[in-house]
Each structure stands twice: as C-alpha cells, then as structure tokens.
Amino acid sequence: MSNIVAIVGRPNVGKSTLFNRLTQTRDAIVNEEAGTTRDRHYGIAEWCGREFSIIDTGGWVVRSEDIFEEEINKQVNIALEEADVILFVVDVLSGLTDLDDGVADILRRTDKPVIVVANKADNYEQHAAAAEFYSLGLGDPYCVSAINGSYTGDLLDKIVSVLPEAQQVEAQDELPRIAVVGRPNVGKSSLINAFIGEERHIVTDVAGTTRDAILTRYNKFGLDFYLIDTAGIRKKNKVNEDLEYYSVIRSIRSIENSDVCLLMLDATRGIEAQDMNIFSVIRKNRKGLVVCVNKWDLVENKEQAVIKTYTAAIRERLAPFTDFPLLFISALTKQRILKALESAKEVYDNRRKRIPTAQLNDIMLPIIEQTPPPAWKGKYIKIKYITQLPAGSVPSFAFFCNLPQWVKEPYKRFLENKIRENWDFSGTPINIFVREK
C-alpha cells in the first residue's frame, strides 16, 4: 500500500497547481477563482524510486457564506486522517493571514509530519519574504513555485525523507473501471456514497457540485473494481463558467478511460436530450452500458404497466442499441443499488467473453445459409468462415466471404442481432468486420 501525502491550506494558494506539478498531470482543475477544488482528488507521484499518493483538497475556510464551506472542511479533515505526510501550502505574495494561523493551529495538534510549502516564490526576494512563516511553529518553510516547478525537487526530497516505509501489496492495475455518468444533480455522488457506505463525495442540492472526476476503490460483496464519479454534463449553452467547461471535458475523458458506464437518469424527469448526448459519447467510445433510473422512490405509481412504459420509452430512445441492463434504483433508500454493481460486473465480463471458433461456425453458418446477404448486381455473397478476433476492448467478429465490399450495414446489424440471440453480450457493443476470404 502506497503512502499518502495530503495538500491542505486556505483557498487560492496554489494547492491544485502543486498537485498537478507533483503528479505531472493536469487532473486537478486550476482557476483563479477561490474554492475551485471541492472533493478530495487523488493522484500518484514518484521520486527517487518511491511512489506515493497525493490528495488535493478544497481550501480551508471559516465563517464563509459559501454553501460548500462545511462540506469542504469535512473533506479536508478526512484527508488529514488518511494522510501520512501533510503539505501545508501558504502564499508568499499574500503573506501570513488569519486563515493560515487557523489551519496551522489545527496542524500543530497532529502527530503526523507537516511540511510548510511557501508557494509562488518565483525569485530570491520572495524567498526572503517566506521567513515570516517560521512564526507558524511548523518548521522550515520550503519555497517553491508550483506554476514553473522551481525548487519542487527539494520539496520532493523532503517528502521522501519523512515518508514511512510503504507496505508492499500486489498491484491491482487491471481492475475494471466503472464510471458513473449523467447530467448534473441526478444523484451520481449520492449513489457512490451509498455504495461505499461513507460520505466520500460532497453532496448538495446545487447542480454541478462535483467538478473533478474522482476515483474510488470498491471491494465488497465479492466485487472488486474502481468507481469513477464524474462532474455532471450540461448542455453547451448552459456551460457559462470556465470551471464547468473543464469539468465537462474531464467527464468525457472519464468515459473514455472507463470500461463500463452507469448512465443515471432521473425518474422524475424521464430521458431528455442531454441524456442522449451522454449516451452518444458512451456509444462513440464503445463502452459498456448499464442504465439506472434513479430517484425511483419519488415515483408514486410503481405498477408493472408503468415500469413497462418507462422501459419501452427508454429503449426506444436509445435504439438501435437496446441490449443493455435497465434498472430502477434509489440512491437514497439504496433500492437495487447492489444489483446495479452486479450488472456492471456482468457487462465487464461480457466485454471479455470469448466464443470458440467451432461453436461460432456451427451456430452462425446455418443461420447465414438460411438468410444470406442480399445479392448485389447479380453477384451472390457467400460467407464461409467466422472467427472472433483476439481479445480487445470490445468483442469483435470477422466474417470471411468472397465479396466483402457488398455487405451493407443492415446485414451487419442482422449478424450482430443473431450473435446476441445466441450468446449473452448484454450491455457491450460488438464490432462486425467483413473480410475477403
């Protein structure tokens, strides 16, 4: 198990910029607006052969009118409990503030190593100004410039020197990645909190609370994979903040980097155009799909006829891809949420399923012989052999025939439907290739 380093401090001192510098990524959103980071955000850093996790936290604030203040402070406290080393980031340009004193007062009570990082020290004159941070009583301040990387090597040397010895565990890089996606305020963070049994993610009634894509390990009830909570995706004409624009981009990237997506719909609003846009991103990236209709506890009429109407309407809107699990859940009451995880795992297994070539030919060739491809300009197309291509991200099948260029999309969909009828590939797209024998 790798060590954990938490980055804390008041708002707008450059914590997310330092996080991106140490992890050599752009995973944390950086903006001049204070309070940009809200959830704990995790990354991996490596220095001198030592690998450790880094947590970026929201800015510590007190007596603020911001609705997120209490939740952000709660997340910072959780990060402090998890961390082995704490980086207390201050701003050389702004100097020592009352908020810095308040954070330092909390950190002095911990028995964990605390390193004072004097950020925005771009020249030697600013290095001299960092002397006032000795008054915090937390040791020598390390002057760095996170934006250009100056002296971050010295900081990393110090971090490595105070890290405890890491416990060695088997790497789990090949675990499935399940992304929870949907438009804002549909209940994505509430669902993940219900999964893992703790308030891992900030939940409020304000749409767009989650801005970064957050990775969470789930290992319960015989299931083991990563859950990805993403920022809500809104219509383009409603993305009027630069912050939210970058959140949308990261949500799309989370879909691209996932194996299976849990697409959450709002039972009180039905399926809307923005849900279709998210679905199109999932389809374009050929990802597995489980559709979860959330807030089912708010629907008064739950008769079987109503459920059938909901199901038919959703599958009709998502056609021609209709072979996916569809569940009616409630993140608030935890109704059928475990079934959602089990379905996601089944979809992941379907993506990795291999059909023996002999079995494939025994079943599919008689079907093709009974319903051959339409003749084209008097030429008859004969499919002689079928095989599943080597394992990839999506199940792919090659059909070998004499005139592959004349096999059109409608017949490829026919072949895909026959494969789905005979083998369970629910929730996963299938690639059909027609090649010359």
Short mmCIF file of N, CA and C in Angstrom, two decimals, residues 199-278:
data_model
loop_
_atom_site.label_atom_id
_atom_site.label_comp_id
_atom_site.label_asym_id
_atom_site.label_seq_id
_atom_site.Cartn_x
_atom_site.Cartn_y
_atom_site.Cartn_z
N GLU A 199 -19.38 9.18 3.36
CA GLU A 199 -19.56 10.39 2.58
C GLU A 199 -18.25 10.74 1.89
N ARG A 200 -17.90 9.92 0.91
CA ARG A 200 -16.63 10.10 0.18
C ARG A 200 -16.70 11.32 -0.73
N HIS A 201 -17.91 11.70 -1.17
CA HIS A 201 -18.07 12.78 -2.13
C HIS A 201 -19.06 13.81 -1.58
N ILE A 202 -18.83 15.05 -1.89
CA ILE A 202 -19.71 16.11 -1.44
C ILE A 202 -21.05 15.99 -2.15
N VAL A 203 -22.14 16.09 -1.38
CA VAL A 203 -23.49 16.01 -1.94
C VAL A 203 -24.28 17.22 -1.46
N THR A 204 -24.76 18.04 -2.39
CA THR A 204 -25.67 19.14 -2.06
C THR A 204 -26.76 19.17 -3.12
N ASP A 205 -27.75 20.07 -2.93
CA ASP A 205 -28.83 20.20 -3.90
C ASP A 205 -28.43 21.09 -5.07
N VAL A 206 -27.23 21.65 -5.04
CA VAL A 206 -26.77 22.54 -6.10
C VAL A 206 -26.24 21.71 -7.26
N ALA A 207 -26.80 21.91 -8.44
CA ALA A 207 -26.34 21.16 -9.61
C ALA A 207 -24.91 21.55 -9.93
N GLY A 208 -24.07 20.57 -10.22
CA GLY A 208 -22.68 20.83 -10.57
C GLY A 208 -21.75 20.87 -9.38
N THR A 209 -22.14 20.30 -8.24
CA THR A 209 -21.28 20.30 -7.05
C THR A 209 -19.96 19.59 -7.34
N THR A 210 -20.03 18.42 -7.95
CA THR A 210 -18.82 17.67 -8.28
C THR A 210 -18.19 18.25 -9.53
N ARG A 211 -16.91 18.60 -9.46
CA ARG A 211 -16.24 19.20 -10.61
C ARG A 211 -15.14 18.29 -11.15
N ASP A 212 -14.38 17.65 -10.30
CA ASP A 212 -13.34 16.75 -10.76
C ASP A 212 -13.91 15.34 -10.89
N ALA A 213 -13.25 14.50 -11.68
CA ALA A 213 -13.60 13.08 -11.75
C ALA A 213 -12.83 12.35 -10.66
N ILE A 214 -13.54 11.67 -9.76
CA ILE A 214 -12.95 11.08 -8.56
C ILE A 214 -12.92 9.57 -8.68
N LEU A 215 -11.78 8.96 -8.34
CA LEU A 215 -11.60 7.51 -8.43
C LEU A 215 -11.71 6.90 -7.03
N THR A 216 -12.56 5.88 -6.89
CA THR A 216 -12.79 5.23 -5.60
C THR A 216 -12.71 3.73 -5.77
N ARG A 217 -11.94 3.06 -4.90
CA ARG A 217 -11.84 1.60 -4.93
C ARG A 217 -13.05 0.99 -4.22
N TYR A 218 -13.70 0.01 -4.87
CA TYR A 218 -14.82 -0.71 -4.27
C TYR A 218 -14.45 -2.17 -4.16
N ASN A 219 -14.51 -2.69 -2.93
CA ASN A 219 -14.13 -4.09 -2.70
C ASN A 219 -15.05 -4.67 -1.62
N LYS A 220 -16.27 -5.01 -2.02
CA LYS A 220 -17.26 -5.56 -1.10
C LYS A 220 -18.11 -6.60 -1.83
N PHE A 221 -18.69 -7.51 -1.06
CA PHE A 221 -19.65 -8.47 -1.58
C PHE A 221 -19.11 -9.26 -2.78
N GLY A 222 -17.81 -9.56 -2.75
CA GLY A 222 -17.21 -10.33 -3.83
C GLY A 222 -16.93 -9.53 -5.08
N LEU A 223 -17.12 -8.22 -5.05
CA LEU A 223 -16.86 -7.36 -6.21
C LEU A 223 -15.62 -6.52 -5.93
N ASP A 224 -14.81 -6.30 -6.96
CA ASP A 224 -13.58 -5.53 -6.78
C ASP A 224 -13.30 -4.74 -8.05
N PHE A 225 -13.52 -3.44 -8.00
CA PHE A 225 -13.23 -2.59 -9.15
C PHE A 225 -13.15 -1.14 -8.70
N TYR A 226 -12.86 -0.24 -9.64
CA TYR A 226 -12.80 1.18 -9.36
C TYR A 226 -14.10 1.85 -9.80
N LEU A 227 -14.59 2.76 -8.96
CA LEU A 227 -15.75 3.58 -9.29
C LEU A 227 -15.27 4.98 -9.61
N ILE A 228 -15.79 5.55 -10.69
CA ILE A 228 -15.41 6.90 -11.10
C ILE A 228 -16.64 7.79 -11.04
N ASP A 229 -16.64 8.77 -10.13
CA ASP A 229 -17.70 9.77 -10.04
C ASP A 229 -17.29 10.94 -10.90
N THR A 230 -18.16 11.37 -11.81
CA THR A 230 -17.80 12.43 -12.74
C THR A 230 -18.64 13.67 -12.50
N ALA A 231 -18.12 14.80 -12.95
CA ALA A 231 -18.90 16.03 -12.90
C ALA A 231 -20.08 15.92 -13.85
N GLY A 232 -21.20 16.54 -13.48
CA GLY A 232 -22.39 16.49 -14.33
C GLY A 232 -22.14 17.16 -15.66
N ILE A 233 -22.69 16.59 -16.72
CA ILE A 233 -22.52 17.13 -18.08
C ILE A 233 -23.77 17.93 -18.43
N ARG A 234 -23.61 19.20 -18.74
CA ARG A 234 -24.75 20.05 -19.08
C ARG A 234 -24.76 20.38 -20.56
N LYS A 235 -25.86 20.96 -21.01
CA LYS A 235 -25.93 21.43 -22.40
C LYS A 235 -24.89 22.52 -22.61
N LYS A 236 -24.40 22.64 -23.86
CA LYS A 236 -23.34 23.60 -24.14
C LYS A 236 -23.76 25.03 -23.80
N ASN A 237 -25.03 25.39 -24.08
CA ASN A 237 -25.43 26.77 -23.83
C ASN A 237 -25.59 27.08 -22.35
N LYS A 238 -25.47 26.05 -21.47
CA LYS A 238 -25.55 26.28 -20.04
C LYS A 238 -24.17 26.22 -19.38
N VAL A 239 -23.14 25.90 -20.15
CA VAL A 239 -21.79 25.87 -19.61
C VAL A 239 -21.21 27.27 -19.76
N ASN A 240 -21.48 28.13 -18.76
CA ASN A 240 -21.08 29.53 -18.88
C ASN A 240 -19.90 29.86 -17.98
N GLU A 241 -19.35 28.89 -17.25
CA GLU A 241 -18.15 29.10 -16.45
C GLU A 241 -17.01 28.30 -17.07
N ASP A 242 -15.81 28.89 -17.03
CA ASP A 242 -14.64 28.13 -17.48
C ASP A 242 -14.48 26.87 -16.66
N LEU A 243 -14.75 26.98 -15.34
CA LEU A 243 -14.63 25.82 -14.46
C LEU A 243 -15.47 24.67 -14.94
N GLU A 244 -16.75 24.99 -15.24
CA GLU A 244 -17.66 23.91 -15.62
C GLU A 244 -17.28 23.35 -16.98
N TYR A 245 -16.73 24.18 -17.86
CA TYR A 245 -16.27 23.68 -19.15
C TYR A 245 -15.23 22.60 -18.95
N TYR A 246 -14.23 22.85 -18.09
CA TYR A 246 -13.20 21.85 -17.86
C TYR A 246 -13.78 20.61 -17.16
N SER A 247 -14.80 20.80 -16.31
CA SER A 247 -15.45 19.66 -15.68
C SER A 247 -16.09 18.76 -16.72
N VAL A 248 -16.75 19.37 -17.71
CA VAL A 248 -17.38 18.59 -18.78
C VAL A 248 -16.33 17.80 -19.53
N ILE A 249 -15.22 18.44 -19.86
CA ILE A 249 -14.14 17.76 -20.58
C ILE A 249 -13.65 16.56 -19.78
N ARG A 250 -13.47 16.73 -18.46
CA ARG A 250 -12.96 15.63 -17.66
C ARG A 250 -13.99 14.51 -17.52
N SER A 251 -15.28 14.86 -17.55
CA SER A 251 -16.30 13.82 -17.52
C SER A 251 -16.22 12.98 -18.78
N ILE A 252 -16.02 13.63 -19.90
CA ILE A 252 -15.91 12.90 -21.15
C ILE A 252 -14.66 12.03 -21.15
N ARG A 253 -13.56 12.57 -20.61
CA ARG A 253 -12.34 11.77 -20.52
C ARG A 253 -12.53 10.57 -19.59
N SER A 254 -13.33 10.75 -18.54
CA SER A 254 -13.60 9.63 -17.64
C SER A 254 -14.34 8.53 -18.37
N ILE A 255 -15.27 8.90 -19.24
CA ILE A 255 -15.96 7.90 -20.06
C ILE A 255 -14.96 7.19 -20.96
N GLU A 256 -14.06 7.96 -21.55
CA GLU A 256 -13.07 7.38 -22.46
C GLU A 256 -12.17 6.39 -21.74
N ASN A 257 -11.85 6.65 -20.47
CA ASN A 257 -10.91 5.81 -19.73
C ASN A 257 -11.59 4.69 -18.94
N SER A 258 -12.91 4.58 -19.03
CA SER A 258 -13.63 3.56 -18.27
C SER A 258 -13.85 2.31 -19.11
N ASP A 259 -14.30 1.25 -18.46
CA ASP A 259 -14.71 0.03 -19.14
C ASP A 259 -16.23 -0.05 -19.29
N VAL A 260 -16.93 0.31 -18.22
CA VAL A 260 -18.40 0.26 -18.20
C VAL A 260 -18.91 1.57 -17.62
N CYS A 261 -19.99 2.11 -18.19
CA CYS A 261 -20.59 3.34 -17.69
C CYS A 261 -21.96 3.05 -17.10
N LEU A 262 -22.18 3.56 -15.89
CA LEU A 262 -23.52 3.56 -15.29
C LEU A 262 -24.17 4.88 -15.67
N LEU A 263 -25.06 4.86 -16.66
CA LEU A 263 -25.74 6.07 -17.09
C LEU A 263 -26.97 6.29 -16.21
N MET A 264 -26.96 7.36 -15.43
CA MET A 264 -28.03 7.62 -14.49
C MET A 264 -29.05 8.58 -15.09
N LEU A 265 -30.32 8.19 -15.01
CA LEU A 265 -31.43 9.02 -15.46
C LEU A 265 -32.26 9.42 -14.24
N ASP A 266 -33.00 10.50 -14.37
CA ASP A 266 -33.86 10.98 -13.29
C ASP A 266 -35.28 10.47 -13.54
N ALA A 267 -35.80 9.66 -12.61
CA ALA A 267 -37.14 9.08 -12.78
C ALA A 267 -38.22 10.15 -12.81
N THR A 268 -37.96 11.31 -12.20
CA THR A 268 -38.98 12.37 -12.15
C THR A 268 -38.98 13.21 -13.42
N ARG A 269 -37.96 13.05 -14.27
CA ARG A 269 -37.86 13.87 -15.48
C ARG A 269 -37.82 13.05 -16.75
N GLY A 270 -37.56 11.74 -16.62
CA GLY A 270 -37.51 10.91 -17.81
C GLY A 270 -36.21 11.10 -18.58
N ILE A 271 -36.17 10.60 -19.80
CA ILE A 271 -34.96 10.71 -20.62
C ILE A 271 -35.06 11.95 -21.49
N GLU A 272 -34.04 12.79 -21.42
CA GLU A 272 -34.04 14.07 -22.11
C GLU A 272 -32.90 14.13 -23.13
N ALA A 273 -32.86 15.25 -23.86
CA ALA A 273 -31.87 15.39 -24.92
C ALA A 273 -30.45 15.29 -24.38
N GLN A 274 -30.19 15.85 -23.18
CA GLN A 274 -28.84 15.79 -22.65
C GLN A 274 -28.44 14.38 -22.28
N ASP A 275 -29.41 13.57 -21.83
CA ASP A 275 -29.13 12.15 -21.59
C ASP A 275 -28.71 11.46 -22.88
N MET A 276 -29.34 11.84 -23.96
CA MET A 276 -28.99 11.26 -25.27
C MET A 276 -27.58 11.67 -25.68
N ASN A 277 -27.20 12.91 -25.36
CA ASN A 277 -25.84 13.36 -25.69
C ASN A 277 -24.80 12.54 -24.93
N ILE A 278 -25.07 12.29 -23.64
CA ILE A 278 -24.14 11.48 -22.85
C ILE A 278 -24.08 10.07 -23.40
#
